Coordinates of C-alpha atoms in Angstrom, one line a residue:
M1 CA -80.2 -40.1 -14.3
T2 CA -80.6 -39.2 -10.7
K3 CA -79.4 -35.6 -9.9
L4 CA -77.5 -35.4 -6.7
L5 CA -78.4 -32.5 -4.5
A6 CA -76.0 -30.9 -2.0
S7 CA -77.2 -31.2 1.6
P8 CA -77.2 -28.2 3.8
L9 CA -74.2 -29.6 5.7
T10 CA -72.2 -30.1 2.5
S11 CA -73.0 -26.6 1.4
L12 CA -71.9 -25.2 4.8
L13 CA -68.6 -27.1 4.6
A14 CA -68.0 -25.9 1.1
V15 CA -68.5 -22.2 2.2
A16 CA -66.3 -22.8 5.2
F17 CA -63.5 -24.3 3.1
I18 CA -63.6 -21.4 0.6
S19 CA -63.5 -19.0 3.5
V20 CA -60.5 -20.7 4.9
I21 CA -58.7 -20.6 1.5
T22 CA -59.5 -16.9 1.2
V23 CA -58.2 -16.1 4.7
V24 CA -55.0 -18.1 4.3
R25 CA -54.2 -16.6 0.9
S26 CA -54.7 -13.0 2.1
C27 CA -51.7 -11.0 3.1
S28 CA -50.7 -11.4 6.7
P29 CA -51.9 -8.2 8.6
T30 CA -48.5 -8.1 10.4
D31 CA -46.7 -8.3 7.1
Q32 CA -48.9 -5.6 5.5
T33 CA -48.2 -3.3 8.4
A34 CA -44.5 -3.9 8.1
L35 CA -44.5 -3.2 4.4
N36 CA -46.3 0.1 4.9
A37 CA -43.7 1.1 7.5
F38 CA -41.0 0.0 5.1
K39 CA -42.5 2.1 2.3
S40 CA -42.9 5.2 4.5
S41 CA -39.1 5.4 4.9
L42 CA -38.5 5.5 1.1
S43 CA -39.2 8.0 -1.7
E44 CA -39.4 7.0 -5.3
P45 CA -40.6 10.1 -7.2
N46 CA -40.2 9.1 -10.9
L47 CA -41.7 5.7 -11.7
G48 CA -44.5 5.4 -9.2
I49 CA -43.7 1.9 -8.2
F50 CA -45.3 2.3 -4.8
N51 CA -48.7 3.4 -6.3
T52 CA -49.8 -0.3 -6.1
W53 CA -48.9 -0.4 -2.4
S54 CA -52.3 0.8 -1.2
K55 CA -53.4 0.3 2.4
N56 CA -56.8 -0.7 1.1
T57 CA -55.5 -3.6 -1.0
D58 CA -54.0 -7.0 -0.3
C59 CA -50.2 -6.9 -0.4
C60 CA -50.2 -10.4 -1.9
K61 CA -52.3 -9.3 -4.8
G62 CA -50.7 -6.8 -7.2
W63 CA -48.2 -5.0 -5.0
Y64 CA -45.2 -4.2 -7.2
G65 CA -42.2 -6.3 -6.2
I66 CA -44.0 -8.3 -3.6
S67 CA -44.5 -12.1 -3.6
C68 CA -46.2 -14.2 -1.0
D69 CA -46.5 -17.9 0.0
P70 CA -49.8 -19.0 -1.6
D71 CA -50.7 -21.1 1.4
S72 CA -49.8 -19.0 4.3
G73 CA -50.1 -15.5 2.9
R74 CA -46.8 -14.6 4.3
V75 CA -44.5 -12.2 2.4
T76 CA -41.6 -14.2 1.0
D77 CA -39.9 -11.8 -1.5
I78 CA -39.2 -8.1 -1.9
S79 CA -37.7 -7.6 -5.3
L80 CA -37.2 -3.9 -6.1
R81 CA -34.4 -3.2 -8.5
G82 CA -33.7 0.3 -9.9
E83 CA -32.3 -1.1 -13.2
S84 CA -34.8 -3.5 -14.6
E85 CA -36.2 -4.8 -17.8
D86 CA -39.7 -4.5 -16.3
A87 CA -42.2 -2.7 -18.4
I88 CA -42.5 0.2 -15.9
F89 CA -38.8 1.0 -16.5
Q90 CA -39.0 0.6 -20.3
K91 CA -42.0 2.9 -20.5
A92 CA -40.2 5.6 -18.5
G93 CA -37.1 5.1 -20.7
R94 CA -34.7 5.3 -17.8
S95 CA -33.5 3.6 -14.6
G96 CA -35.0 4.4 -11.3
Y97 CA -33.9 6.6 -8.4
M98 CA -35.0 6.1 -4.8
S99 CA -33.9 7.8 -1.6
G100 CA -34.6 7.2 2.0
S101 CA -33.4 4.4 4.3
I102 CA -34.3 0.8 5.2
D103 CA -36.8 0.8 8.0
P104 CA -36.2 -1.9 10.7
A105 CA -39.9 -2.9 10.2
V106 CA -38.6 -5.1 7.4
C107 CA -37.4 -7.4 10.1
D108 CA -41.0 -8.2 11.0
L109 CA -41.3 -10.0 7.7
T110 CA -40.1 -13.2 9.3
A111 CA -40.9 -15.4 6.3
L112 CA -38.8 -13.4 4.0
T113 CA -36.5 -15.5 1.7
S114 CA -35.4 -12.8 -0.7
F115 CA -34.7 -9.1 -0.1
V116 CA -33.6 -7.1 -3.1
L117 CA -33.4 -3.3 -2.9
A118 CA -30.7 -2.7 -5.4
D119 CA -29.4 -0.1 -7.9
W120 CA -31.5 2.8 -6.7
K121 CA -28.5 5.1 -6.2
G122 CA -29.9 7.1 -3.3
I123 CA -30.9 4.8 -0.5
S124 CA -28.7 5.7 2.5
G125 CA -28.4 4.9 6.2
E126 CA -27.3 1.6 7.7
I127 CA -28.5 -2.0 7.4
P128 CA -30.7 -2.6 10.3
P129 CA -28.9 -5.1 12.7
C130 CA -32.2 -7.0 13.1
I131 CA -31.9 -8.1 9.5
T132 CA -29.9 -11.1 10.9
S133 CA -33.1 -12.4 12.6
L134 CA -34.6 -13.3 9.2
A135 CA -33.8 -17.0 9.5
S136 CA -35.2 -17.9 6.1
L137 CA -33.3 -15.3 4.1
R138 CA -31.5 -16.7 1.1
I139 CA -30.8 -13.6 -0.9
L140 CA -29.8 -10.2 0.4
D141 CA -29.0 -7.7 -2.4
L142 CA -28.6 -4.1 -1.5
A143 CA -26.0 -3.1 -4.2
G144 CA -25.8 0.2 -5.9
N145 CA -26.9 2.6 -3.2
R146 CA -25.4 4.9 -0.6
I147 CA -25.6 2.6 2.4
T148 CA -23.2 3.3 5.1
G149 CA -22.1 1.6 8.4
E150 CA -20.7 -1.9 8.8
I151 CA -21.8 -5.3 7.7
P152 CA -24.0 -6.6 10.6
T153 CA -21.8 -8.3 13.1
D154 CA -24.2 -11.3 13.4
I155 CA -24.5 -11.8 9.6
G156 CA -23.5 -15.5 10.3
K157 CA -26.9 -16.1 11.8
L158 CA -28.4 -16.1 8.3
T159 CA -27.5 -19.8 7.9
K160 CA -29.6 -20.2 4.6
L161 CA -28.0 -17.2 2.9
G162 CA -26.8 -18.0 -0.6
V163 CA -26.3 -14.5 -2.1
L164 CA -24.9 -11.5 -0.2
N165 CA -24.4 -8.5 -2.5
L166 CA -23.6 -5.1 -0.9
A167 CA -21.5 -3.8 -3.7
E168 CA -21.2 -0.1 -4.7
N169 CA -22.2 1.4 -1.4
R170 CA -20.3 3.4 1.2
M171 CA -19.9 0.8 3.8
S172 CA -16.9 0.6 6.2
G173 CA -15.5 -1.6 8.9
E174 CA -14.1 -5.1 8.6
I175 CA -15.5 -8.3 7.3
P176 CA -17.3 -9.8 10.3
S177 CA -15.8 -13.0 11.6
S178 CA -19.2 -14.6 11.6
L179 CA -19.5 -14.3 7.8
T180 CA -17.3 -17.3 7.3
S181 CA -19.9 -19.5 9.0
L182 CA -22.4 -18.9 6.1
S183 CA -22.1 -22.5 4.9
E184 CA -24.6 -22.1 2.1
L185 CA -23.1 -18.8 0.6
K186 CA -22.4 -19.1 -3.1
H187 CA -22.1 -15.5 -4.2
L188 CA -20.3 -12.8 -2.1
E189 CA -20.0 -9.3 -3.6
L190 CA -18.6 -6.4 -1.5
T191 CA -17.0 -4.5 -4.4
E192 CA -16.5 -0.7 -4.2
N193 CA -17.0 0.1 -0.6
G194 CA -14.6 1.2 2.2
I195 CA -14.2 -2.2 3.9
S196 CA -10.9 -2.5 5.7
G197 CA -8.9 -5.0 7.7
E198 CA -7.6 -8.4 6.7
I199 CA -9.5 -11.1 4.9
P200 CA -10.6 -13.5 7.7
A201 CA -8.0 -16.4 8.1
D202 CA -10.8 -18.9 7.8
F203 CA -12.3 -17.5 4.7
G204 CA -11.8 -20.9 3.1
S205 CA -14.6 -22.2 5.4
L206 CA -17.0 -20.9 2.7
K207 CA -16.9 -24.2 0.9
M208 CA -19.9 -23.5 -1.3
L209 CA -18.6 -20.1 -2.5
S210 CA -18.2 -19.8 -6.3
R211 CA -17.8 -16.0 -6.6
A212 CA -15.9 -13.7 -4.1
L213 CA -15.8 -10.2 -5.5
L214 CA -14.1 -7.9 -3.0
G215 CA -12.3 -5.4 -5.2
R216 CA -12.0 -1.6 -4.7
N217 CA -12.0 -1.6 -0.9
E218 CA -9.3 -1.0 1.7
L219 CA -8.4 -4.6 2.5
T220 CA -4.9 -5.3 3.9
G221 CA -2.8 -8.4 4.8
S222 CA -2.0 -11.4 2.6
L223 CA -4.0 -14.1 0.9
P224 CA -5.2 -16.5 3.5
E225 CA -4.0 -20.1 2.9
S226 CA -7.5 -21.4 3.7
I227 CA -8.6 -20.2 0.3
S228 CA -6.6 -23.0 -1.3
G229 CA -9.3 -25.5 -0.1
M230 CA -12.2 -23.7 -1.8
D231 CA -12.9 -26.3 -4.5
R232 CA -15.9 -24.4 -5.9
L233 CA -14.4 -20.9 -6.2
A234 CA -14.4 -19.8 -9.8
D235 CA -14.1 -16.0 -9.5
L236 CA -11.8 -14.2 -7.1
D237 CA -11.5 -10.4 -7.4
L238 CA -9.3 -8.6 -4.8
S239 CA -8.3 -5.7 -7.1
S240 CA -7.6 -2.2 -5.9
N241 CA -6.9 -3.1 -2.3
H242 CA -3.7 -3.2 -0.2
I243 CA -3.0 -6.9 -0.3
E244 CA 0.7 -7.5 0.2
G245 CA 3.3 -10.3 0.2
P246 CA 4.0 -12.9 -2.5
I247 CA 1.5 -14.8 -4.5
P248 CA 1.3 -18.3 -3.0
E249 CA 2.1 -21.3 -5.3
W250 CA -1.2 -22.9 -4.3
V251 CA -3.2 -20.2 -6.1
G252 CA -2.2 -21.9 -9.4
N253 CA -3.4 -25.3 -8.2
M254 CA -7.0 -24.3 -7.4
K255 CA -9.4 -26.6 -9.2
V256 CA -12.0 -24.4 -10.8
L257 CA -10.6 -20.8 -10.4
S258 CA -11.0 -19.2 -13.8
L259 CA -10.9 -15.5 -13.0
L260 CA -8.3 -14.1 -10.7
N261 CA -8.0 -10.3 -10.4
L262 CA -5.2 -9.0 -8.1
D263 CA -4.3 -5.8 -9.9
C264 CA -3.6 -2.5 -8.0
N265 CA -2.3 -4.1 -4.8
S266 CA 1.1 -4.3 -3.1
L267 CA 2.1 -7.8 -4.1
T268 CA 5.8 -8.7 -4.3
G269 CA 8.0 -11.6 -5.2
T270 CA 7.9 -13.6 -8.4
I271 CA 5.0 -15.0 -10.4
P272 CA 4.4 -18.7 -9.5
G273 CA 4.9 -21.0 -12.6
S274 CA 1.7 -22.9 -11.6
L275 CA -0.3 -19.7 -12.1
L276 CA 0.6 -19.4 -15.8
S277 CA 0.7 -23.1 -16.6
N278 CA -2.8 -23.7 -15.2
S279 CA -5.1 -24.4 -18.1
G280 CA -8.2 -23.4 -16.3
Y281 CA -7.8 -19.6 -16.2
G282 CA -9.7 -17.4 -18.5
V283 CA -8.8 -14.0 -17.0
L284 CA -5.6 -13.4 -15.0
N285 CA -4.8 -9.8 -14.0
L286 CA -1.7 -9.2 -11.9
S287 CA -1.0 -5.6 -13.1
R288 CA 0.0 -2.6 -11.0
N289 CA 1.9 -4.5 -8.3
A290 CA 5.6 -4.8 -7.4
L291 CA 6.2 -8.3 -8.9
E292 CA 9.7 -9.0 -10.1
G293 CA 11.8 -11.7 -11.7
S294 CA 11.1 -13.2 -15.1
I295 CA 7.8 -14.4 -16.7
P296 CA 7.9 -18.2 -16.1
D297 CA 8.5 -20.1 -19.4
V298 CA 5.7 -22.6 -18.7
F299 CA 3.0 -22.0 -21.4
G300 CA 1.8 -24.9 -23.5
S301 CA -0.8 -26.3 -25.8
T302 CA -3.5 -26.2 -23.1
T303 CA -2.8 -22.6 -22.1
Y304 CA -6.0 -20.5 -22.7
F305 CA -6.3 -16.9 -21.6
V306 CA -9.1 -14.5 -22.6
A307 CA -7.0 -11.8 -20.9
L308 CA -3.6 -11.9 -19.3
D309 CA -2.4 -8.7 -17.8
L310 CA 1.1 -8.5 -16.2
S311 CA 1.6 -4.8 -16.9
H312 CA 3.0 -2.1 -14.5
N313 CA 5.3 -4.4 -12.5
N314 CA 9.1 -4.9 -12.3
L315 CA 9.3 -8.0 -14.5
A316 CA 12.6 -8.5 -16.3
G317 CA 14.2 -10.8 -18.8
R318 CA 12.8 -12.0 -22.1
I319 CA 9.2 -12.8 -23.2
P320 CA 8.9 -16.6 -23.0
D321 CA 9.0 -18.3 -26.4
S322 CA 6.5 -20.9 -25.1
L323 CA 3.8 -18.3 -25.3
T324 CA 3.6 -19.0 -29.0
S325 CA 2.5 -22.5 -28.3
A326 CA -0.5 -21.4 -26.2
K327 CA -3.9 -22.6 -27.4
F328 CA -5.3 -19.1 -27.2
V329 CA -4.3 -15.7 -25.8
G330 CA -6.9 -13.0 -26.5
H331 CA -5.6 -9.9 -24.7
L332 CA -2.0 -9.7 -23.5
D333 CA -0.5 -6.7 -21.7
I334 CA 3.1 -6.8 -20.5
S335 CA 3.8 -3.1 -20.8
N336 CA 5.5 -0.9 -18.2
N337 CA 8.0 -3.5 -17.0
K338 CA 11.7 -4.1 -17.4
L339 CA 11.5 -6.7 -20.2
C340 CA 14.2 -7.0 -22.8
G341 CA 15.0 -8.8 -26.0
P342 CA 13.1 -9.6 -29.2
I343 CA 9.3 -10.1 -29.1
P344 CA 8.5 -13.6 -30.3
T345 CA 6.8 -14.1 -33.7
G346 CA 3.6 -15.9 -34.4
S347 CA 0.4 -16.1 -32.4
P348 CA -0.6 -14.3 -30.2
F349 CA 2.0 -11.6 -31.0
D350 CA 0.8 -11.2 -34.6
H351 CA -2.6 -9.7 -33.5
L352 CA -1.4 -7.5 -30.6
E353 CA -0.9 -3.8 -30.6
A354 CA 2.3 -2.0 -29.7
T355 CA 0.7 -0.7 -26.5
S356 CA 0.8 -4.3 -25.1
F357 CA 4.6 -4.0 -25.0
S358 CA 5.3 -0.3 -24.5
D359 CA 7.5 1.2 -21.7
N360 CA 9.9 -1.7 -21.3
E361 CA 13.7 -1.4 -21.0
C362 CA 14.8 -2.9 -24.3
L363 CA 12.1 -4.9 -26.1
C364 CA 12.3 -4.9 -29.8
G365 CA 10.7 -6.3 -33.0
G366 CA 7.1 -7.3 -33.7
P367 CA 4.4 -4.7 -33.0
L368 CA 7.0 -2.1 -31.7
M369 CA 8.5 -1.7 -35.2
K370 CA 11.8 -1.4 -33.5
T371 CA 14.8 -3.2 -35.0
C372 CA 16.6 -5.7 -32.7

């Protein structure tokens, strides 16, 4: 058999090809400089996660929490989460703590698709406004810190953003009008901040949104009617705000809404029958408002509630007998109202505690052990 020998030209081309691959797959010098500046503004004293971020090593090779595009060598992901199942946390036996602020140098990572710097408890300062220049960003998760300031005004420029999580910080200001132009947004979480103002009237423009978690803020105004057209919205949490006015009838007609949490607001009027007859709800919490009238007698064989909480309102009249025909009601709380009359017998009432019915005007029977 004839043995083929590589020519000098072939060998030269092979070396050149390998060299190109090596260069392309190395971390971009610009990105490495940006990451070093980003690191310099942060302090993580307990776990040593930045020990791998050495100036003398390639940021695409072994830097904790950093991922790169294998072809271009550009940094695509920063994934630093203070509560993690990663071995470094398990070995320490605790969650992490990091302080400092987000250096604007992160905006030089122009190929970034995911920026997660969450649950570190001590990161403060504001979100750099230049973050909105990261046109490829799909995930922005800064939850669980002490970040202040407002949501960047031009957040709507992040047209590929699918996840925006700024929960459990100390942010203020209003929801920027540009946010409703994020046509790819699927998960929005702003829980537990100091965000004020009304929910934008065109909030329903977020057609891809499946989770809108806005509880424990300072939001005012009423529920925008545009929400009625959000056909993918499954979870809506507006609890512990200052939302006022009646609950619109259309809320009960939303196609996939399965969790609705409106407790601790200033809602008035009656409970729409469509809200309780909707078979798609799993969790409905309307407690601690100023709702009045009777509980609509609209329950049926398709009614299914993991939790139904109507407590701490001004509801009057009798408990609907139709509740006994429900397919399933796990937790029911109608305490602290003005309800009267006998508690129906049968499911779900036979597995509920007296606390579910306490502090009403004249309820009797069942778990209350009070003769009618």
